[in-house]
PDB file of N, CA and C in Angstrom:
ATOM      1  N   MET A   1       6.540  -8.853  20.030  1.00 52.00           N
ATOM      2  CA  MET A   1       5.944  -7.792  19.241  1.00 52.00           C
ATOM      3  C   MET A   1       4.430  -8.018  19.226  1.00 52.00           C
ATOM      4  N   GLY A   2       3.644  -6.959  19.442  1.00 63.00           N
ATOM      5  CA  GLY A   2       2.198  -7.076  19.482  1.00 63.00           C
ATOM      6  C   GLY A   2       1.603  -7.316  18.109  1.00 63.00           C
ATOM      7  N   MET A   3       0.384  -7.857  18.114  1.00 57.00           N
ATOM      8  CA  MET A   3      -0.320  -8.160  16.863  1.00 57.00           C
ATOM      9  C   MET A   3      -0.517  -6.907  16.015  1.00 57.00           C
ATOM     10  N   ASP A   4      -0.888  -5.771  16.649  1.00 72.00           N
ATOM     11  CA  ASP A   4      -1.084  -4.534  15.895  1.00 72.00           C
ATOM     12  C   ASP A   4       0.199  -4.088  15.214  1.00 72.00           C
ATOM     13  N   MET A   5       1.329  -4.192  15.924  1.00 75.00           N
ATOM     14  CA  MET A   5       2.604  -3.777  15.350  1.00 75.00           C
ATOM     15  C   MET A   5       2.998  -4.716  14.207  1.00 75.00           C
ATOM     16  N   GLU A   6       2.776  -6.016  14.382  1.00 80.00           N
ATOM     17  CA  GLU A   6       3.084  -6.975  13.317  1.00 80.00           C
ATOM     18  C   GLU A   6       2.238  -6.694  12.082  1.00 80.00           C
ATOM     19  N   LEU A   7       0.958  -6.427  12.285  1.00 73.00           N
ATOM     20  CA  LEU A   7       0.069  -6.125  11.168  1.00 73.00           C
ATOM     21  C   LEU A   7       0.489  -4.833  10.490  1.00 73.00           C
ATOM     22  N   ASN A   8       0.840  -3.818  11.279  1.00 75.00           N
ATOM     23  CA  ASN A   8       1.279  -2.549  10.711  1.00 75.00           C
ATOM     24  C   ASN A   8       2.532  -2.737   9.865  1.00 75.00           C
ATOM     25  N   GLU A   9       3.481  -3.533  10.355  1.00 81.00           N
ATOM     26  CA  GLU A   9       4.699  -3.795   9.581  1.00 81.00           C
ATOM     27  C   GLU A   9       4.373  -4.542   8.294  1.00 81.00           C
ATOM     28  N   ARG A  10       3.477  -5.509   8.371  1.00 79.00           N
ATOM     29  CA  ARG A  10       3.088  -6.276   7.179  1.00 79.00           C
ATOM     30  C   ARG A  10       2.407  -5.375   6.155  1.00 79.00           C
ATOM     31  N   VAL A  11       1.523  -4.515   6.634  1.00 76.00           N
ATOM     32  CA  VAL A  11       0.834  -3.589   5.731  1.00 76.00           C
ATOM     33  C   VAL A  11       1.841  -2.644   5.093  1.00 76.00           C
ATOM     34  N   THR A  12       2.747  -2.078   5.895  1.00 77.00           N
ATOM     35  CA  THR A  12       3.752  -1.153   5.363  1.00 77.00           C
ATOM     36  C   THR A  12       4.615  -1.841   4.317  1.00 77.00           C
ATOM     37  N   GLU A  13       5.081  -3.055   4.598  1.00 81.00           N
ATOM     38  CA  GLU A  13       5.893  -3.797   3.628  1.00 81.00           C
ATOM     39  C   GLU A  13       5.119  -4.035   2.337  1.00 81.00           C
ATOM     40  N   THR A  14       3.851  -4.378   2.456  1.00 79.00           N
ATOM     41  CA  THR A  14       3.024  -4.644   1.277  1.00 79.00           C
ATOM     42  C   THR A  14       2.790  -3.379   0.476  1.00 79.00           C
ATOM     43  N   VAL A  15       2.502  -2.276   1.163  1.00 74.00           N
ATOM     44  CA  VAL A  15       2.227  -1.008   0.483  1.00 74.00           C
ATOM     45  C   VAL A  15       3.479  -0.492  -0.222  1.00 74.00           C
ATOM     46  N   ILE A  16       4.646  -0.847   0.257  1.00 75.00           N
ATOM     47  CA  ILE A  16       5.896  -0.471  -0.417  1.00 75.00           C
ATOM     48  C   ILE A  16       6.211  -1.456  -1.540  1.00 75.00           C
ATOM     49  N   ARG A  17       6.009  -2.747  -1.295  1.00 79.00           N
ATOM     50  CA  ARG A  17       6.361  -3.778  -2.282  1.00 79.00           C
ATOM     51  C   ARG A  17       5.496  -3.705  -3.532  1.00 79.00           C
ATOM     52  N   LEU A  18       4.192  -3.598  -3.368  1.00 75.00           N
ATOM     53  CA  LEU A  18       3.292  -3.644  -4.526  1.00 75.00           C
ATOM     54  C   LEU A  18       3.593  -2.566  -5.563  1.00 75.00           C
ATOM     55  N   PRO A  19       3.701  -1.303  -5.168  1.00 74.00           N
ATOM     56  CA  PRO A  19       4.013  -0.289  -6.179  1.00 74.00           C
ATOM     57  C   PRO A  19       5.379  -0.506  -6.813  1.00 74.00           C
ATOM     58  N   ALA A  20       6.356  -0.960  -6.032  1.00 73.00           N
ATOM     59  CA  ALA A  20       7.689  -1.205  -6.586  1.00 73.00           C
ATOM     60  C   ALA A  20       7.626  -2.266  -7.673  1.00 73.00           C
ATOM     61  N   ASP A  21       6.682  -3.204  -7.541  1.00 76.00           N
ATOM     62  CA  ASP A  21       6.520  -4.254  -8.545  1.00 76.00           C
ATOM     63  C   ASP A  21       5.920  -3.735  -9.850  1.00 76.00           C
ATOM     64  N   VAL A  22       5.149  -2.649  -9.795  1.00 74.00           N
ATOM     65  CA  VAL A  22       4.468  -2.173 -11.007  1.00 74.00           C
ATOM     66  C   VAL A  22       5.061  -0.895 -11.581  1.00 74.00           C
ATOM     67  N   LEU A  23       5.878  -0.179 -10.819  1.00 72.00           N
ATOM     68  CA  LEU A  23       6.467   1.059 -11.329  1.00 72.00           C
ATOM     69  C   LEU A  23       7.618   0.748 -12.280  1.00 72.00           C
ATOM     70  N   PRO A  24       7.855   1.635 -13.235  1.00 67.00           N
ATOM     71  CA  PRO A  24       8.943   1.413 -14.192  1.00 67.00           C
ATOM     72  C   PRO A  24      10.292   1.280 -13.485  1.00 67.00           C
ATOM     73  N   GLY A  25      11.057   0.306 -13.903  1.00 66.00           N
ATOM     74  CA  GLY A  25      12.407   0.139 -13.383  1.00 66.00           C
ATOM     75  C   GLY A  25      12.474  -0.432 -11.982  1.00 66.00           C
ATOM     76  N   GLY A  26      11.355  -0.931 -11.453  1.00 61.00           N
ATOM     77  CA  GLY A  26      11.365  -1.519 -10.111  1.00 61.00           C
ATOM     78  C   GLY A  26      11.958  -0.588  -9.075  1.00 61.00           C
ATOM     79  N   MET A  27      11.458   0.619  -8.994  1.00 65.00           N
ATOM     80  CA  MET A  27      11.969   1.646  -8.087  1.00 65.00           C
ATOM     81  C   MET A  27      12.122   1.134  -6.660  1.00 65.00           C
ATOM     82  N   ASP A  28      13.142   1.626  -5.971  1.00 71.00           N
ATOM     83  CA  ASP A  28      13.290   1.365  -4.541  1.00 71.00           C
ATOM     84  C   ASP A  28      12.466   2.402  -3.803  1.00 71.00           C
ATOM     85  N   LEU A  29      11.440   1.953  -3.110  1.00 72.00           N
ATOM     86  CA  LEU A  29      10.562   2.856  -2.385  1.00 72.00           C
ATOM     87  C   LEU A  29      10.822   2.768  -0.893  1.00 72.00           C
ATOM     88  N   THR A  30      10.528   3.845  -0.209  1.00 73.00           N
ATOM     89  CA  THR A  30      10.607   3.904   1.248  1.00 73.00           C
ATOM     90  C   THR A  30       9.251   4.371   1.758  1.00 73.00           C
ATOM     91  N   PRO A  31       9.023   4.323   3.073  1.00 70.00           N
ATOM     92  CA  PRO A  31       7.753   4.843   3.588  1.00 70.00           C
ATOM     93  C   PRO A  31       7.528   6.317   3.256  1.00 70.00           C
ATOM     94  N   GLN A  32       8.593   7.063   2.977  1.00 75.00           N
ATOM     95  CA  GLN A  32       8.454   8.477   2.649  1.00 75.00           C
ATOM     96  C   GLN A  32       8.268   8.727   1.153  1.00 75.00           C
ATOM     97  N   SER A  33       8.357   7.691   0.338  1.00 73.00           N
ATOM     98  CA  SER A  33       8.233   7.840  -1.114  1.00 73.00           C
ATOM     99  C   SER A  33       6.828   8.266  -1.505  1.00 73.00           C
ATOM    100  N   SER A  34       6.766   9.079  -2.544  1.00 73.00           N
ATOM    101  CA  SER A  34       5.483   9.445  -3.136  1.00 73.00           C
ATOM    102  C   SER A  34       5.373   8.709  -4.462  1.00 73.00           C
ATOM    103  N   LEU A  35       4.288   7.978  -4.635  1.00 72.00           N
ATOM    104  CA  LEU A  35       4.119   7.224  -5.880  1.00 72.00           C
ATOM    105  C   LEU A  35       4.008   8.145  -7.081  1.00 72.00           C
ATOM    106  N   ARG A  36       3.365   9.269  -6.926  1.00 74.00           N
ATOM    107  CA  ARG A  36       3.255  10.213  -8.049  1.00 74.00           C
ATOM    108  C   ARG A  36       4.626  10.697  -8.486  1.00 74.00           C
ATOM    109  N   GLU A  37       5.499  10.961  -7.514  1.00 75.00           N
ATOM    110  CA  GLU A  37       6.854  11.410  -7.842  1.00 75.00           C
ATOM    111  C   GLU A  37       7.642  10.328  -8.574  1.00 75.00           C
ATOM    112  N   HIS A  38       7.264   9.073  -8.391  1.00 73.00           N
ATOM    113  CA  HIS A  38       7.960   7.955  -9.033  1.00 73.00           C
ATOM    114  C   HIS A  38       7.263   7.475 -10.298  1.00 73.00           C
ATOM    115  N   GLY A  39       6.298   8.252 -10.788  1.00 75.00           N
ATOM    116  CA  GLY A  39       5.689   7.933 -12.069  1.00 75.00           C
ATOM    117  C   GLY A  39       4.474   7.034 -12.031  1.00 75.00           C
ATOM    118  N   LEU A  40       3.768   6.972 -10.914  1.00 73.00           N
ATOM    119  CA  LEU A  40       2.552   6.167 -10.854  1.00 73.00           C
ATOM    120  C   LEU A  40       1.524   6.742 -11.816  1.00 73.00           C
ATOM    121  N   ASP A  41       1.078   5.922 -12.753  1.00 76.00           N
ATOM    122  CA  ASP A  41       0.025   6.350 -13.675  1.00 76.00           C
ATOM    123  C   ASP A  41      -1.272   5.650 -13.291  1.00 76.00           C
ATOM    124  N   SER A  42      -2.341   5.937 -14.007  1.00 76.00           N
ATOM    125  CA  SER A  42      -3.654   5.405 -13.626  1.00 76.00           C
ATOM    126  C   SER A  42      -3.705   3.879 -13.715  1.00 76.00           C
ATOM    127  N   ILE A  43      -3.060   3.306 -14.702  1.00 78.00           N
ATOM    128  CA  ILE A  43      -3.075   1.847 -14.844  1.00 78.00           C
ATOM    129  C   ILE A  43      -2.309   1.197 -13.692  1.00 78.00           C
ATOM    130  N   SER A  44      -1.147   1.738 -13.363  1.00 77.00           N
ATOM    131  CA  SER A  44      -0.374   1.208 -12.234  1.00 77.00           C
ATOM    132  C   SER A  44      -1.126   1.384 -10.924  1.00 77.00           C
ATOM    133  N   ALA A  45      -1.790   2.523 -10.763  1.00 77.00           N
ATOM    134  CA  ALA A  45      -2.555   2.773  -9.536  1.00 77.00           C
ATOM    135  C   ALA A  45      -3.661   1.742  -9.367  1.00 77.00           C
ATOM    136  N   VAL A  46      -4.336   1.408 -10.453  1.00 80.00           N
ATOM    137  CA  VAL A  46      -5.406   0.415 -10.376  1.00 80.00           C
ATOM    138  C   VAL A  46      -4.829  -0.960 -10.045  1.00 80.00           C
ATOM    139  N   ARG A  47      -3.679  -1.296 -10.601  1.00 81.00           N
ATOM    140  CA  ARG A  47      -3.047  -2.584 -10.279  1.00 81.00           C
ATOM    141  C   ARG A  47      -2.692  -2.666  -8.798  1.00 81.00           C
ATOM    142  N   VAL A  48      -2.105  -1.582  -8.271  1.00 78.00           N
ATOM    143  CA  VAL A  48      -1.753  -1.543  -6.850  1.00 78.00           C
ATOM    144  C   VAL A  48      -3.021  -1.613  -6.001  1.00 78.00           C
ATOM    145  N   TRP A  49      -4.034  -0.830  -6.370  1.00 80.00           N
ATOM    146  CA  TRP A  49      -5.305  -0.810  -5.646  1.00 80.00           C
ATOM    147  C   TRP A  49      -5.919  -2.208  -5.599  1.00 80.00           C
ATOM    148  N   PHE A  50      -5.930  -2.894  -6.743  1.00 83.00           N
ATOM    149  CA  PHE A  50      -6.511  -4.234  -6.806  1.00 83.00           C
ATOM    150  C   PHE A  50      -5.770  -5.198  -5.877  1.00 83.00           C
ATOM    151  N   GLU A  51      -4.449  -5.144  -5.893  1.00 82.00           N
ATOM    152  CA  GLU A  51      -3.658  -6.040  -5.046  1.00 82.00           C
ATOM    153  C   GLU A  51      -3.873  -5.743  -3.564  1.00 82.00           C
ATOM    154  N   LEU A  52      -3.967  -4.454  -3.203  1.00 79.00           N
ATOM    155  CA  LEU A  52      -4.245  -4.105  -1.807  1.00 79.00           C
ATOM    156  C   LEU A  52      -5.623  -4.605  -1.395  1.00 79.00           C
ATOM    157  N   GLN A  53      -6.583  -4.452  -2.289  1.00 82.00           N
ATOM    158  CA  GLN A  53      -7.939  -4.918  -2.006  1.00 82.00           C
ATOM    159  C   GLN A  53      -7.943  -6.434  -1.814  1.00 82.00           C
ATOM    160  N   ARG A  54      -7.229  -7.132  -2.676  1.00 85.00           N
ATOM    161  CA  ARG A  54      -7.164  -8.594  -2.589  1.00 85.00           C
ATOM    162  C   ARG A  54      -6.426  -9.044  -1.323  1.00 85.00           C
ATOM    163  N   GLU A  55      -5.310  -8.413  -1.040  1.00 82.00           N
ATOM    164  CA  GLU A  55      -4.469  -8.800   0.100  1.00 82.00           C
ATOM    165  C   GLU A  55      -5.149  -8.544   1.446  1.00 82.00           C
ATOM    166  N   PHE A  56      -5.836  -7.408   1.558  1.00 78.00           N
ATOM    167  CA  PHE A  56      -6.376  -7.008   2.860  1.00 78.00           C
ATOM    168  C   PHE A  56      -7.901  -6.983   2.919  1.00 78.00           C
ATOM    169  N   SER A  57      -8.564  -7.413   1.866  1.00 80.00           N
ATOM    170  CA  SER A  57     -10.028  -7.504   1.838  1.00 80.00           C
ATOM    171  C   SER A  57     -10.704  -6.197   2.235  1.00 80.00           C
ATOM    172  N   LEU A  58     -10.270  -5.109   1.621  1.00 72.00           N
ATOM    173  CA  LEU A  58     -10.884  -3.823   1.908  1.00 72.00           C
ATOM    174  C   LEU A  58     -10.837  -2.939   0.675  1.00 72.00           C
ATOM    175  N   ASP A  59     -11.617  -1.882   0.725  1.00 72.00           N
ATOM    176  CA  ASP A  59     -11.695  -0.958  -0.403  1.00 72.00           C
ATOM    177  C   ASP A  59     -11.111   0.387   0.004  1.00 72.00           C
ATOM    178  N   LEU A  60      -9.958   0.713  -0.534  1.00 71.00           N
ATOM    179  CA  LEU A  60      -9.292   1.986  -0.302  1.00 71.00           C
ATOM    180  C   LEU A  60      -9.435   2.801  -1.575  1.00 71.00           C
ATOM    181  N   PRO A  61      -9.909   4.049  -1.494  1.00 72.00           N
ATOM    182  CA  PRO A  61     -10.045   4.843  -2.719  1.00 72.00           C
ATOM    183  C   PRO A  61      -8.720   4.924  -3.476  1.00 72.00           C
ATOM    184  N   VAL A  62      -8.766   4.639  -4.763  1.00 69.00           N
ATOM    185  CA  VAL A  62      -7.548   4.591  -5.577  1.00 69.00           C
ATOM    186  C   VAL A  62      -6.818   5.931  -5.572  1.00 69.00           C
ATOM    187  N   GLU A  63      -7.533   7.040  -5.428  1.00 68.00           N
ATOM    188  CA  GLU A  63      -6.872   8.351  -5.432  1.00 68.00           C
ATOM    189  C   GLU A  63      -5.972   8.545  -4.216  1.00 68.00           C
ATOM    190  N   LYS A  64      -6.105   7.732  -3.196  1.00 65.00           N
ATOM    191  CA  LYS A  64      -5.249   7.831  -2.009  1.00 65.00           C
ATOM    192  C   LYS A  64      -3.870   7.220  -2.239  1.00 65.00           C
ATOM    193  N   LEU A  65      -3.662   6.550  -3.347  1.00 63.00           N
ATOM    194  CA  LEU A  65      -2.386   5.872  -3.591  1.00 63.00           C
ATOM    195  C   LEU A  65      -1.261   6.810  -3.989  1.00 63.00           C
ATOM    196  N   GLY A  66      -1.547   8.044  -4.352  1.00 58.00           N
ATOM    197  CA  GLY A  66      -0.499   8.979  -4.741  1.00 58.00           C
ATOM    198  C   GLY A  66       0.168   9.653  -3.565  1.00 58.00           C
ATOM    199  N   VAL A  67      -0.304   9.373  -2.372  1.00 53.00           N
ATOM    200  CA  VAL A  67       0.264   9.978  -1.178  1.00 53.00           C
ATOM    201  C   VAL A  67       1.532   9.234  -0.789  1.00 53.00           C
ATOM    202  N   ARG A  68       2.211   9.732   0.204  1.00 54.00           N
ATOM    203  CA  ARG A  68       3.413   9.043   0.681  1.00 54.00           C
ATOM    204  C   ARG A  68       3.047   7.651   1.174  1.00 54.00           C
ATOM    205  N   GLN A  69       3.963   6.730   1.021  1.00 51.00           N
ATOM    206  CA  GLN A  69       3.696   5.333   1.352  1.00 51.00           C
ATOM    207  C   GLN A  69       3.322   5.134   2.813  1.00 51.00           C
ATOM    208  N   SER A  70       3.942   5.887   3.717  1.00 54.00           N
ATOM    209  CA  SER A  70       3.597   5.732   5.130  1.00 54.00           C
ATOM    210  C   SER A  70       2.142   6.116   5.364  1.00 54.00           C
ATOM    211  N   GLY A  71       1.674   7.148   4.671  1.00 59.00           N
ATOM    212  CA  GLY A  71       0.270   7.550   4.784  1.00 59.00           C
ATOM    213  C   GLY A  71      -0.657   6.508   4.187  1.00 59.00           C
ATOM    214  N   ALA A  72      -0.262   5.928   3.070  1.00 62.00           N
ATOM    215  CA  ALA A  72      -1.079   4.886   2.441  1.00 62.00           C
ATOM    216  C   ALA A  72      -1.180   3.672   3.358  1.00 62.00           C
ATOM    217  N   ALA A  73      -0.080   3.316   4.002  1.00 61.00           N
ATOM    218  CA  ALA A  73      -0.106   2.177   4.929  1.00 61.00           C
ATOM    219  C   ALA A  73      -1.049   2.455   6.095  1.00 61.00           C
ATOM    220  N   ARG A  74      -1.001   3.685   6.627  1.00 65.00           N
ATOM    221  CA  ARG A  74      -1.917   4.031   7.725  1.00 65.00           C
ATOM    222  C   ARG A  74      -3.363   3.950   7.266  1.00 65.00           C
ATOM    223  N   ARG A  75      -3.642   4.400   6.043  1.00 65.00           N
ATOM    224  CA  ARG A  75      -5.013   4.346   5.532  1.00 65.00           C
ATOM    225  C   ARG A  75      -5.493   2.900   5.387  1.00 65.00           C
ATOM    226  N   VAL A  76      -4.612   2.027   4.914  1.00 64.00           N
ATOM    227  CA  VAL A  76      -4.983   0.615   4.778  1.00 64.00           C
ATOM    228  C   VAL A  76      -5.322   0.040   6.147  1.00 64.00           C
ATOM    229  N   CYS A  77      -4.480   0.306   7.143  1.00 64.00           N
ATOM    230  CA  CYS A  77      -4.747  -0.218   8.490  1.00 64.00           C
ATOM    231  C   CYS A  77      -6.023   0.381   9.061  1.00 64.00           C
ATOM    232  N   HIS A  78      -6.219   1.677   8.866  1.00 64.00           N
ATOM    233  CA  HIS A  78      -7.413   2.339   9.398  1.00 64.00           C
ATOM    234  C   HIS A  78      -8.672   1.789   8.741  1.00 64.00           C
ATOM    235  N   ARG A  79      -8.661   1.665   7.423  1.00 62.00           N
ATOM    236  CA  ARG A  79      -9.828   1.150   6.702  1.00 62.00           C
ATOM    237  C   ARG A  79     -10.114  -0.292   7.068  1.00 62.00           C
ATOM    238  N   GLY A  80      -9.059  -1.044   7.311  1.00 57.00           N
ATOM    239  CA  GLY A  80      -9.238  -2.466   7.568  1.00 57.00           C
ATOM    240  C   GLY A  80      -9.245  -2.828   9.038  1.00 57.00           C
ATOM    241  N   ALA A  81      -9.400  -1.849   9.913  1.00 52.00           N
ATOM    242  CA  ALA A  81      -9.390  -2.124  11.353  1.00 52.00           C
ATOM    243  C   ALA A  81     -10.337  -3.277  11.658  1.00 52.00           C
ATOM    244  N   GLY A  82      -9.741  -4.366  12.128  1.00 48.00           N
ATOM    245  CA  GLY A  82     -10.527  -5.542  12.455  1.00 48.00           C
ATOM    246  C   GLY A  82     -10.816  -6.436  11.267  1.00 48.00           C
ATOM    247  N   ARG A  83     -10.443  -6.004  10.044  1.00 49.00           N
ATOM    248  CA  ARG A  83     -10.731  -6.814   8.863  1.00 49.00           C
ATOM    249  C   ARG A  83      -9.472  -7.269   8.150  1.00 49.00           C
ATOM    250  N   CYS A  84      -8.314  -6.696   8.454  1.00 47.00           N
ATOM    251  CA  CYS A  84      -7.084  -7.101   7.780  1.00 47.00           C
ATOM    252  C   CYS A  84      -6.779  -8.549   8.141  1.00 47.00           C
ATOM    253  N   ALA A  85      -6.618  -9.357   7.126  1.00 43.00           N
ATOM    254  CA  ALA A  85      -6.283 -10.765   7.359  1.00 43.00           C
ATOM    255  C   ALA A  85      -4.830 -10.860   7.790  1.00 43.00           C
ATOM    256  N   THR A  86      -4.528 -11.720   8.696  1.00 41.00           N
ATOM    257  CA  THR A  86      -3.145 -11.931   9.123  1.00 41.00           C
ATOM    258  C   THR A  86      -2.645 -13.208   8.479  1.00 41.00           C
ATOM    259  N   ARG A  87      -2.329 -13.125   7.204  1.00 40.00           N
ATOM    260  CA  ARG A  87      -1.872 -14.293   6.432  1.00 40.00           C
ATOM    261  C   ARG A  87      -0.414 -14.526   6.651  1.00 40.00           C
TER     262      ARG A  87
END
C-alpha cells in the first residue's frame, strides 16, 4: 500500500474516530456521516478541531467539520499536503 493511501486511511479513521468520541452516545460514524445530523454543537466542533490540529499539525476551519466525514478527511489531507505527520 502506498504512503499516500496509508495516510489517507489514517486521516479518514481519525476524522471518524474523533467526533465519535465527543458526540453524545458515542455515535457510530461512517465516511458518509454528517456531524451536524448527529448533533455536533459548537463545543464539540472545537474539541474535534483542536484534536485534528494537534494530530496533523494543520489549521482546518472549524466550520468545515459539519460536512460529511469523507469530505472532512479530504480537506485534512489537502490542507496538510506534505505536512501530515505519519505517526
